[in-house]
Tab-separated table of N, CA and C in Angstrom:
chain	number	residue	atom	x	y	z
A	887	MET	N	7.419	-1.758	-30.530
A	887	MET	CA	7.857	-2.499	-30.669
A	887	MET	C	9.607	-1.842	-31.132
A	888	PRO	N	10.760	-2.284	-30.794
A	888	PRO	CA	11.929	-1.823	-31.178
A	888	PRO	C	11.693	-2.136	-32.488
A	889	GLY	N	12.231	-1.091	-33.070
A	889	GLY	CA	12.397	-1.010	-34.914
A	889	GLY	C	11.292	-0.814	-35.427
A	890	HIS	N	9.934	-0.830	-35.019
A	890	HIS	CA	8.462	-0.262	-35.813
A	890	HIS	C	8.334	0.804	-35.330
A	891	PRO	N	8.286	2.077	-35.574
A	891	PRO	CA	8.007	3.401	-34.961
A	891	PRO	C	6.299	3.112	-35.260
A	892	VAL	N	5.502	3.397	-34.217
A	892	VAL	CA	4.333	4.056	-34.376
A	892	VAL	C	3.807	5.821	-34.076
A	893	HIS	N	2.929	6.277	-35.088
A	893	HIS	CA	2.877	7.176	-34.711
A	893	HIS	C	0.966	7.478	-34.123
A	894	ALA	N	1.106	8.052	-33.133
A	894	ALA	CA	-0.500	7.974	-32.605
A	894	ALA	C	-0.651	9.900	-32.244
A	895	THR	N	-2.043	10.063	-32.175
A	895	THR	CA	-2.079	10.977	-31.046
A	895	THR	C	-1.972	11.027	-29.815
A	896	ALA	N	-2.839	9.703	-29.530
A	896	ALA	CA	-2.551	9.426	-27.659
A	896	ALA	C	-2.094	7.830	-27.753
A	897	LEU	N	-1.615	8.152	-25.939
A	897	LEU	CA	-1.370	6.595	-25.219
A	897	LEU	C	-1.951	6.594	-24.357
A	898	ILE	N	-2.413	5.528	-24.045
A	898	ILE	CA	-3.129	5.273	-22.971
A	898	ILE	C	-2.410	3.642	-22.412
A	899	GLU	N	-1.599	4.501	-21.172
A	899	GLU	CA	-1.052	3.628	-20.322
A	899	GLU	C	-1.867	2.974	-19.470
A	900	ALA	N	-1.853	1.443	-19.389
A	900	ALA	CA	-2.928	0.856	-18.248
A	900	ALA	C	-2.119	0.065	-17.377
A	901	TYR	N	-0.806	0.220	-17.332
A	901	TYR	CA	-0.165	-0.901	-16.481
A	901	TYR	C	0.414	-0.847	-15.282
A	902	LEU	N	-0.114	-1.829	-14.325
A	902	LEU	CA	-0.322	-1.539	-13.194
A	902	LEU	C	1.041	-2.606	-12.929
A	903	PRO	N	2.036	-2.337	-11.994
A	903	PRO	CA	3.338	-3.238	-11.489
A	903	PRO	C	2.463	-3.762	-10.723
A	904	GLY	N	3.116	-5.007	-10.064
A	904	GLY	CA	2.822	-5.967	-9.621
A	904	GLY	C	3.021	-5.881	-8.119
A	905	PRO	N	1.931	-5.907	-7.055
A	905	PRO	CA	2.346	-6.074	-5.843
A	905	PRO	C	3.444	-6.781	-5.216
A	906	ASP	N	4.451	-5.433	-4.292
A	906	ASP	CA	5.225	-5.630	-3.459
A	906	ASP	C	5.557	-5.193	-2.301
A	907	LEU	N	5.320	-5.269	-1.332
A	907	LEU	CA	5.452	-4.649	-0.302
A	907	LEU	C	7.082	-4.699	0.277
A	908	ASP	N	7.805	-5.507	-0.457
A	908	ASP	CA	9.538	-5.759	0.450
A	908	ASP	C	10.113	-4.719	-0.339
A	909	ARG	N	9.554	-4.424	-1.805
A	909	ARG	CA	10.378	-3.474	-2.831
A	909	ARG	C	9.297	-2.110	-3.099
A	910	THR	N	8.690	-1.948	-2.094
A	910	THR	CA	7.262	-0.793	-2.854
A	910	THR	C	8.607	0.501	-2.562
A	911	THR	N	8.363	1.525	-3.684
A	911	THR	CA	8.767	2.863	-3.316
A	911	THR	C	8.052	3.962	-2.690
A	912	ASP	N	6.764	3.804	-2.283
A	912	ASP	CA	5.979	4.658	-1.156
A	912	ASP	C	6.615	4.358	0.003
A	913	PRO	N	6.957	5.558	0.305
A	913	PRO	CA	7.667	5.902	1.884
A	913	PRO	C	6.708	6.030	2.539
A	914	LEU	N	5.445	6.189	3.153
A	914	LEU	CA	4.713	5.481	3.635
A	914	LEU	C	4.172	3.861	4.219
A	915	LEU	N	4.313	3.171	2.827
A	915	LEU	CA	4.174	1.867	3.385
A	915	LEU	C	5.535	1.177	3.539
A	916	ARG	N	6.729	1.881	2.826
A	916	ARG	CA	7.870	1.210	3.749
A	916	ARG	C	7.986	1.731	4.799
A	917	HIS	N	7.576	2.728	5.154
A	917	HIS	CA	8.069	3.283	7.265
A	917	HIS	C	6.995	2.294	7.789
A	918	LEU	N	5.688	1.672	7.287
A	918	LEU	CA	4.279	1.191	7.685
A	918	LEU	C	5.456	-0.601	8.045
A	919	ARG	N	5.398	-1.103	6.836
A	919	ARG	CA	6.300	-2.305	6.771
A	919	ARG	C	7.306	-2.485	7.948
A	920	HIS	N	8.436	-1.432	7.316
A	920	HIS	CA	9.463	-2.061	8.637
A	920	HIS	C	9.218	-1.460	10.057
A	921	GLY	N	8.461	-0.553	10.338
A	921	GLY	CA	7.779	-0.581	11.588
A	921	GLY	C	6.823	-1.758	12.384
A	922	GLY	N	6.546	-2.798	11.417
A	922	GLY	CA	5.948	-3.694	11.662
A	922	GLY	C	4.125	-3.598	11.972
A	923	ALA	N	3.918	-2.290	10.919
A	923	ALA	CA	2.247	-2.045	11.160
A	923	ALA	C	1.221	-2.061	10.510
A	924	LEU	N	1.727	-3.151	9.302
A	924	LEU	CA	1.631	-4.294	8.546
A	924	LEU	C	1.978	-4.941	7.941
A	925	PHE	N	1.523	-6.130	7.372
A	925	PHE	CA	2.045	-7.169	6.537
A	925	PHE	C	1.398	-7.446	5.679
A	926	GLU	N	2.168	-8.524	4.695
A	926	GLU	CA	1.294	-8.887	3.456
A	926	GLU	C	0.533	-10.165	3.555
A	927	GLU	N	0.208	-10.149	2.419
A	927	GLU	CA	-0.924	-11.894	2.482
A	927	GLU	C	-0.160	-12.712	1.839
A	928	VAL	N	-0.099	-14.329	3.017
A	928	VAL	CA	0.403	-15.303	2.638
A	928	VAL	C	-0.463	-16.627	2.973
A	929	ILE	N	-0.597	-16.528	1.847
A	929	ILE	CA	-1.110	-17.927	1.453
A	929	ILE	C	-0.797	-19.121	1.289
A	930	ALA	N	-0.855	-20.588	2.133
A	930	ALA	CA	0.189	-21.367	2.774
A	930	ALA	C	-0.607	-22.744	2.656
A	931	ASP	N	0.001	-24.001	2.449
A	931	ASP	CA	-0.948	-25.118	3.050
A	931	ASP	C	0.106	-25.914	3.127
A	932	THR	N	0.067	-27.169	3.096
A	932	THR	CA	1.092	-28.380	4.345
A	932	THR	C	2.441	-28.218	2.932
A	933	ALA	N	2.299	-27.969	1.938
A	933	ALA	CA	3.229	-28.050	0.938
A	933	ALA	C	4.150	-27.022	0.269
A	934	HIS	N	3.177	-26.094	0.383
A	934	HIS	CA	3.651	-24.490	-0.232
A	934	HIS	C	3.197	-23.353	0.442
A	935	THR	N	4.184	-22.411	0.084
A	935	THR	CA	3.540	-21.064	0.954
A	935	THR	C	3.777	-19.973	-0.204
A	936	HIS	N	3.323	-19.174	-0.526
A	936	HIS	CA	3.274	-18.197	-1.557
A	936	HIS	C	2.956	-16.744	-0.559
A	937	ARG	N	4.033	-15.465	-0.992
A	937	ARG	CA	3.821	-14.597	-0.465
A	937	ARG	C	3.329	-13.796	-1.913
A	938	SER	N	2.135	-13.112	-1.604
A	938	SER	CA	1.265	-12.346	-2.630
A	938	SER	C	2.384	-10.780	-2.622
A	939	GLY	N	2.470	-10.119	-1.996
A	939	GLY	CA	3.423	-9.362	-2.365
A	939	GLY	C	1.694	-7.946	-1.588
A	940	ARG	N	0.772	-8.443	-1.195
A	940	ARG	CA	-0.198	-7.226	-1.399
A	940	ARG	C	-0.001	-7.036	0.576
A	941	LEU	N	-1.344	-6.149	0.510
A	941	LEU	CA	-1.265	-5.754	1.677
A	941	LEU	C	-2.434	-6.503	2.277
A	942	THR	N	-2.047	-6.819	3.586
A	942	THR	CA	-3.313	-7.455	4.435
A	942	THR	C	-4.549	-6.910	4.267
A	943	VAL	N	-5.792	-6.988	4.286
A	943	VAL	CA	-6.503	-5.763	4.638
A	943	VAL	C	-8.042	-6.672	5.289
A	944	THR	N	-9.160	-6.039	5.949
A	944	THR	CA	-10.413	-6.548	5.804
A	944	THR	C	-11.201	-6.698	4.700
A	945	PRO	N	-11.934	-7.614	4.136
A	945	PRO	CA	-12.948	-7.823	3.085
A	945	PRO	C	-13.647	-7.192	3.513
A	946	ASP	N	-14.393	-6.048	4.717
A	946	ASP	CA	-15.390	-5.462	4.917
A	946	ASP	C	-15.162	-4.370	5.122
A	947	GLY	N	-14.533	-3.332	4.454
A	947	GLY	CA	-14.215	-2.158	4.620
A	947	GLY	C	-12.511	-1.663	4.230
A	948	GLY	N	-12.316	-2.685	4.053
A	948	GLY	CA	-10.571	-2.427	3.926
A	948	GLY	C	-9.529	-1.591	5.118
A	949	HIS	N	-10.098	-2.063	6.069
A	949	HIS	CA	-9.231	-1.690	7.126
A	949	HIS	C	-7.832	-2.776	7.358
A	950	VAL	N	-6.473	-1.828	7.304
A	950	VAL	CA	-5.462	-2.437	7.544
A	950	VAL	C	-5.437	-3.046	8.779
A	951	VAL	N	-5.122	-4.927	8.084
A	951	VAL	CA	-4.567	-5.246	9.814
A	951	VAL	C	-3.351	-5.101	9.911
A	952	ASP	N	-3.631	-4.825	12.039
A	952	ASP	CA	-2.173	-4.414	11.976
A	952	ASP	C	-1.752	-5.652	12.978
A	953	PRO	N	-0.579	-6.103	12.527
A	953	PRO	CA	0.319	-7.550	13.109
A	953	PRO	C	0.337	-7.396	14.948
A	954	GLY	N	0.804	-5.940	15.317
A	954	GLY	CA	1.212	-6.050	16.214
A	954	GLY	C	0.091	-5.831	17.216
A	955	VAL	N	-1.287	-5.997	16.805
A	955	VAL	CA	-2.089	-6.197	17.938
A	955	VAL	C	-2.802	-7.494	17.060
A	956	GLY	N	-3.031	-8.002	15.956
A	956	GLY	CA	-3.472	-8.687	15.091
A	956	GLY	C	-4.967	-8.629	15.016
A	957	CYS	N	-5.109	-7.335	14.739
A	957	CYS	CA	-7.010	-6.902	14.078
A	957	CYS	C	-6.628	-5.436	13.260
A	958	PRO	N	-7.548	-5.385	12.791
A	958	PRO	CA	-7.917	-3.986	12.066
A	958	PRO	C	-7.618	-2.898	12.564
A	959	HIS	N	-6.681	-2.614	12.393
A	959	HIS	CA	-6.342	-0.853	12.557
A	959	HIS	C	-7.417	0.353	12.438
A	960	PRO	N	-7.873	0.915	13.639
A	960	PRO	CA	-9.540	1.493	13.790
A	960	PRO	C	-8.990	3.002	12.095
A	961	ARG	N	-7.662	3.210	11.990
A	961	ARG	CA	-7.981	4.284	11.373
A	961	ARG	C	-6.988	4.149	10.009
A	962	ARG	N	-6.679	3.070	9.504
A	962	ARG	CA	-6.552	2.753	8.187
A	962	ARG	C	-6.800	1.885	7.981
A	963	ILE	N	-7.111	2.814	6.126
A	963	ILE	CA	-7.785	1.910	5.564
A	963	ILE	C	-7.323	2.409	4.013
A	964	THR	N	-7.554	1.191	3.416
A	964	THR	CA	-7.248	1.160	2.075
A	964	THR	C	-7.961	0.405	1.199
A	965	LEU	N	-7.949	0.554	-0.275
A	965	LEU	CA	-8.594	0.095	-1.348
A	965	LEU	C	-7.748	-0.489	-2.572
A	966	GLY	N	-8.116	-1.257	-3.010
A	966	GLY	CA	-7.602	-1.515	-4.484
A	966	GLY	C	-6.608	-2.571	-4.891
A	967	ALA	N	-6.181	-2.872	-6.123
A	967	ALA	CA	-4.965	-3.952	-6.675
A	967	ALA	C	-4.223	-4.364	-5.542
A	968	PRO	N	-3.599	-3.603	-4.949
A	968	PRO	CA	-1.991	-3.667	-4.045
A	968	PRO	C	-2.863	-4.334	-2.693
A	969	THR	N	-3.810	-4.764	-2.280
A	969	THR	CA	-4.404	-5.311	-1.159
A	969	THR	C	-4.804	-6.985	-1.542
A	970	ASN	N	-5.187	-7.106	-0.222
A	970	ASN	CA	-5.456	-8.939	-0.731
A	970	ASN	C	-7.429	-9.220	-0.739
A	971	SER	N	-7.986	-7.873	-0.848
A	971	SER	CA	-9.247	-7.787	-1.259
A	971	SER	C	-9.464	-6.999	-2.140
A	972	ARG	N	-9.454	-7.668	-3.277
A	972	ARG	CA	-9.820	-7.691	-4.703
A	972	ARG	C	-10.644	-7.207	-5.440
A	973	ALA	N	-11.567	-6.525	-5.700
A	973	ALA	CA	-12.918	-6.592	-6.558
A	973	ALA	C	-12.291	-6.545	-8.217
A	974	LEU	N	-13.042	-7.602	-8.913
A	974	LEU	CA	-12.792	-7.124	-10.257
A	974	LEU	C	-13.593	-6.016	-10.675
A	975	ALA	N	-12.894	-5.457	-11.683
A	975	ALA	CA	-13.354	-4.064	-11.940
A	975	ALA	C	-13.635	-4.486	-13.466
A	976	ALA	N	-13.263	-5.414	-14.219
A	976	ALA	CA	-13.413	-5.142	-15.410
A	976	ALA	C	-14.850	-5.359	-16.466
A	977	PHE	N	-15.274	-4.349	-17.058
A	977	PHE	CA	-16.971	-4.381	-17.132
A	977	PHE	C	-17.383	-3.776	-16.314
A	978	ALA	N	-16.712	-3.044	-15.084
A	978	ALA	CA	-18.339	-2.405	-14.316
A	978	ALA	C	-18.654	-1.252	-14.768
A	979	ARG	N	-20.220	-1.535	-14.873
A	979	ARG	CA	-20.644	-0.493	-15.577
A	979	ARG	C	-22.047	0.013	-14.498
A	980	PRO	N	-22.016	1.456	-15.069
A	980	PRO	CA	-22.950	2.329	-13.894
A	980	PRO	C	-23.894	1.711	-14.025
A	981	ARG	N	-24.921	1.813	-12.635
A	981	ARG	CA	-26.205	0.748	-11.746
A	981	ARG	C	-26.167	0.113	-12.515
A	982	THR	N	-25.050	-0.956	-12.211
A	982	THR	CA	-25.176	-2.705	-11.976
A	982	THR	C	-24.501	-3.332	-10.983
A	983	ASN	N	-24.228	-2.466	-9.616
A	983	ASN	CA	-24.117	-2.907	-8.090
A	983	ASN	C	-22.892	-3.582	-8.723
A	984	ALA	N	-21.705	-3.282	-9.225
A	984	ALA	CA	-20.823	-4.781	-9.610
A	984	ALA	C	-19.584	-4.602	-8.550
A	985	PRO	N	-18.760	-5.505	-8.650
A	985	PRO	CA	-18.076	-6.272	-6.917
A	985	PRO	C	-17.569	-4.854	-6.686
A	986	ALA	N	-16.644	-4.206	-7.471
A	986	ALA	CA	-15.667	-3.053	-7.467
A	986	ALA	C	-16.406	-1.752	-6.864
A	987	PHE	N	-17.441	-1.950	-7.412
A	987	PHE	CA	-18.371	-0.536	-7.509
A	987	PHE	C	-18.944	-1.066	-5.009
A	988	ARG	N	-19.256	-2.061	-5.154
A	988	ARG	CA	-19.573	-2.985	-3.644
A	988	ARG	C	-18.670	-2.165	-2.986
A	989	GLN	N	-17.277	-2.480	-3.419
A	989	GLN	CA	-16.035	-2.868	-2.323
A	989	GLN	C	-15.941	-1.186	-2.346
A	990	ASN	N	-15.759	-0.558	-2.960
A	990	ASN	CA	-15.208	1.478	-2.801
A	990	ASN	C	-16.694	1.908	-1.948
A	991	ASP	N	-17.585	1.436	-1.735
A	991	ASP	CA	-18.994	1.812	-1.216
A	991	ASP	C	-18.441	1.468	0.066
A	992	ALA	N	-18.107	0.468	0.673
A	992	ALA	CA	-17.997	-0.440	2.042
A	992	ALA	C	-16.779	-0.049	2.483
A	993	GLY	N	-15.751	0.789	1.674
A	993	GLY	CA	-14.608	1.082	1.843
A	993	GLY	C	-14.923	3.007	2.540
A	994	ALA	N	-15.992	3.303	1.383
A	994	ALA	CA	-16.242	5.473	1.631
A	994	ALA	C	-16.940	5.047	2.963
A	995	ARG	N	-18.100	3.792	3.394
A	995	ARG	CA	-18.776	3.759	4.515
A	995	ARG	C	-17.866	3.684	5.901
A	996	ALA	N	-16.683	3.036	5.875
A	996	ALA	CA	-15.753	2.691	6.779
A	996	ALA	C	-15.074	3.488	7.003
A	997	LEU	N	-14.426	4.632	6.019
A	997	LEU	CA	-13.749	6.015	6.713
A	997	LEU	C	-14.729	6.741	7.189
A	998	LEU	N	-15.915	7.013	6.547
A	998	LEU	CA	-17.005	8.089	7.234
A	998	LEU	C	-17.391	7.521	8.838
A	999	THR	N	-17.657	6.563	8.717
A	999	THR	CA	-17.523	6.047	10.026
A	999	THR	C	-16.817	6.465	11.021
A	1000	THR	N	-15.405	5.775	10.322
A	1000	THR	CA	-14.216	6.293	11.189
A	1000	THR	C	-13.623	7.634	11.672
A	1001	LEU	N	-14.164	8.436	11.003
A	1001	LEU	CA	-14.016	10.224	10.849
A	1001	LEU	C	-15.400	10.649	11.686
A	1002	THR	N	-16.447	10.137	11.757
A	1002	THR	CA	-17.423	10.846	12.092
A	1002	THR	C	-17.961	9.973	13.484
A	1003	GLY	N	-17.571	9.087	13.954
A	1003	GLY	CA	-17.863	8.211	14.828
A	1003	GLY	C	-17.682	8.786	16.125
A	1004	PRO	N	-18.342	8.293	17.154
A	1004	PRO	CA	-17.608	8.582	18.649
A	1004	PRO	C	-16.081	8.578	18.976
A	1005	ALA	N	-15.595	7.243	18.469
A	1005	ALA	CA	-14.432	6.895	18.422
A	1005	ALA	C	-13.239	8.023	18.254
A	1006	ALA	N	-13.806	8.706	17.014
A	1006	ALA	CA	-13.108	10.014	16.164
A	1006	ALA	C	-12.791	10.811	17.684
A	1007	ALA	N	-13.416	10.864	17.646
A	1007	ALA	CA	-13.844	12.972	18.724
A	1007	ALA	C	-11.981	12.531	19.625
A	1008	GLY	N	-11.750	11.551	20.134
A	1008	GLY	CA	-10.531	11.525	20.840
A	1008	GLY	C	-9.745	11.665	19.842
A	1009	HIS	N	-9.526	11.641	18.634
A	1009	HIS	CA	-8.450	11.691	17.906
A	1009	HIS	C	-8.333	12.775	16.884
A	1010	ARG	N	-9.468	13.830	16.784
A	1010	ARG	CA	-9.415	14.598	16.355
A	1010	ARG	C	-8.233	16.111	16.278
A	1011	PRO	N	-7.507	16.732	16.004
A	1011	PRO	CA	-6.534	17.127	16.290
A	1011	PRO	C	-6.931	18.550	16.871
A	1012	GLU	N	-6.260	19.322	17.677
A	1012	GLU	CA	-7.055	20.826	18.337
A	1012	GLU	C	-6.987	21.913	17.609
A	1013	ARG	N	-7.482	22.674	17.037
A	1013	ARG	CA	-7.355	23.955	16.354
A	1013	ARG	C	-7.089	25.337	17.328
A	1014	PRO	N	-6.086	25.358	16.865
A	1014	PRO	CA	-5.154	26.598	17.763
A	1014	PRO	C	-6.297	28.059	17.844
A	1015	ALA	N	-6.463	28.501	18.958
A	1015	ALA	CA	-7.320	29.442	19.331
A	1015	ALA	C	-6.736	30.931	18.248
A	1016	ALA	N	-5.652	30.915	18.193
A	1016	ALA	CA	-4.622	32.042	16.746
A	1016	ALA	C	-4.036	31.654	15.866
A	1017	PRO	N	-3.901	31.719	15.017
A	1017	PRO	CA	-2.787	31.324	13.411
A	1017	PRO	C	-1.494	31.436	14.626
A	1018	VAL	N	-0.946	30.108	14.088
A	1018	VAL	CA	0.505	30.014	14.656
A	1018	VAL	C	1.249	30.973	14.301
A	1019	GLY	N	2.386	31.358	14.628
A	1019	GLY	CA	3.524	31.735	14.196
A	1019	GLY	C	3.597	33.432	13.932
A	1020	LEU	N	2.033	33.850	14.286
A	1020	LEU	CA	1.744	35.336	13.618
A	1020	LEU	C	1.586	36.168	15.043
A	1021	GLY	N	2.510	36.081	15.885
A	1021	GLY	CA	2.781	37.111	17.340
A	1021	GLY	C	2.961	38.517	16.856
A	1022	GLY	N	2.710	39.023	18.083
A	1022	GLY	CA	2.533	40.753	17.845
A	1022	GLY	C	2.531	41.271	19.379
């Protein structure tokens, strides 16, 4: 507090800014947002519309929903507080199968499936036969 000095040996900063895709400083999210490759969660009823600022993802694996095709993008996966698929992490203890652990496990399975599945073969970059730029 201003005017009240505090002396400490450690500081733990646990602040997370509120999600806001329109004002994000992350260059990748900004690029995808402006390119129409992702959109924020919108909650609406007949009287109100609320834009949450959160990235819209699938609840089962965290695939980013691509508004260009209206379905989950097969190779874009994200988890955590800035998404609309949030799991409470408060008091998550080891060996409890807490919602946050289940969400992270589902995301890991989706990522591994994406990287190792049959569809991934067409997306793997080719390895050069020799190091690039070492001619002679």
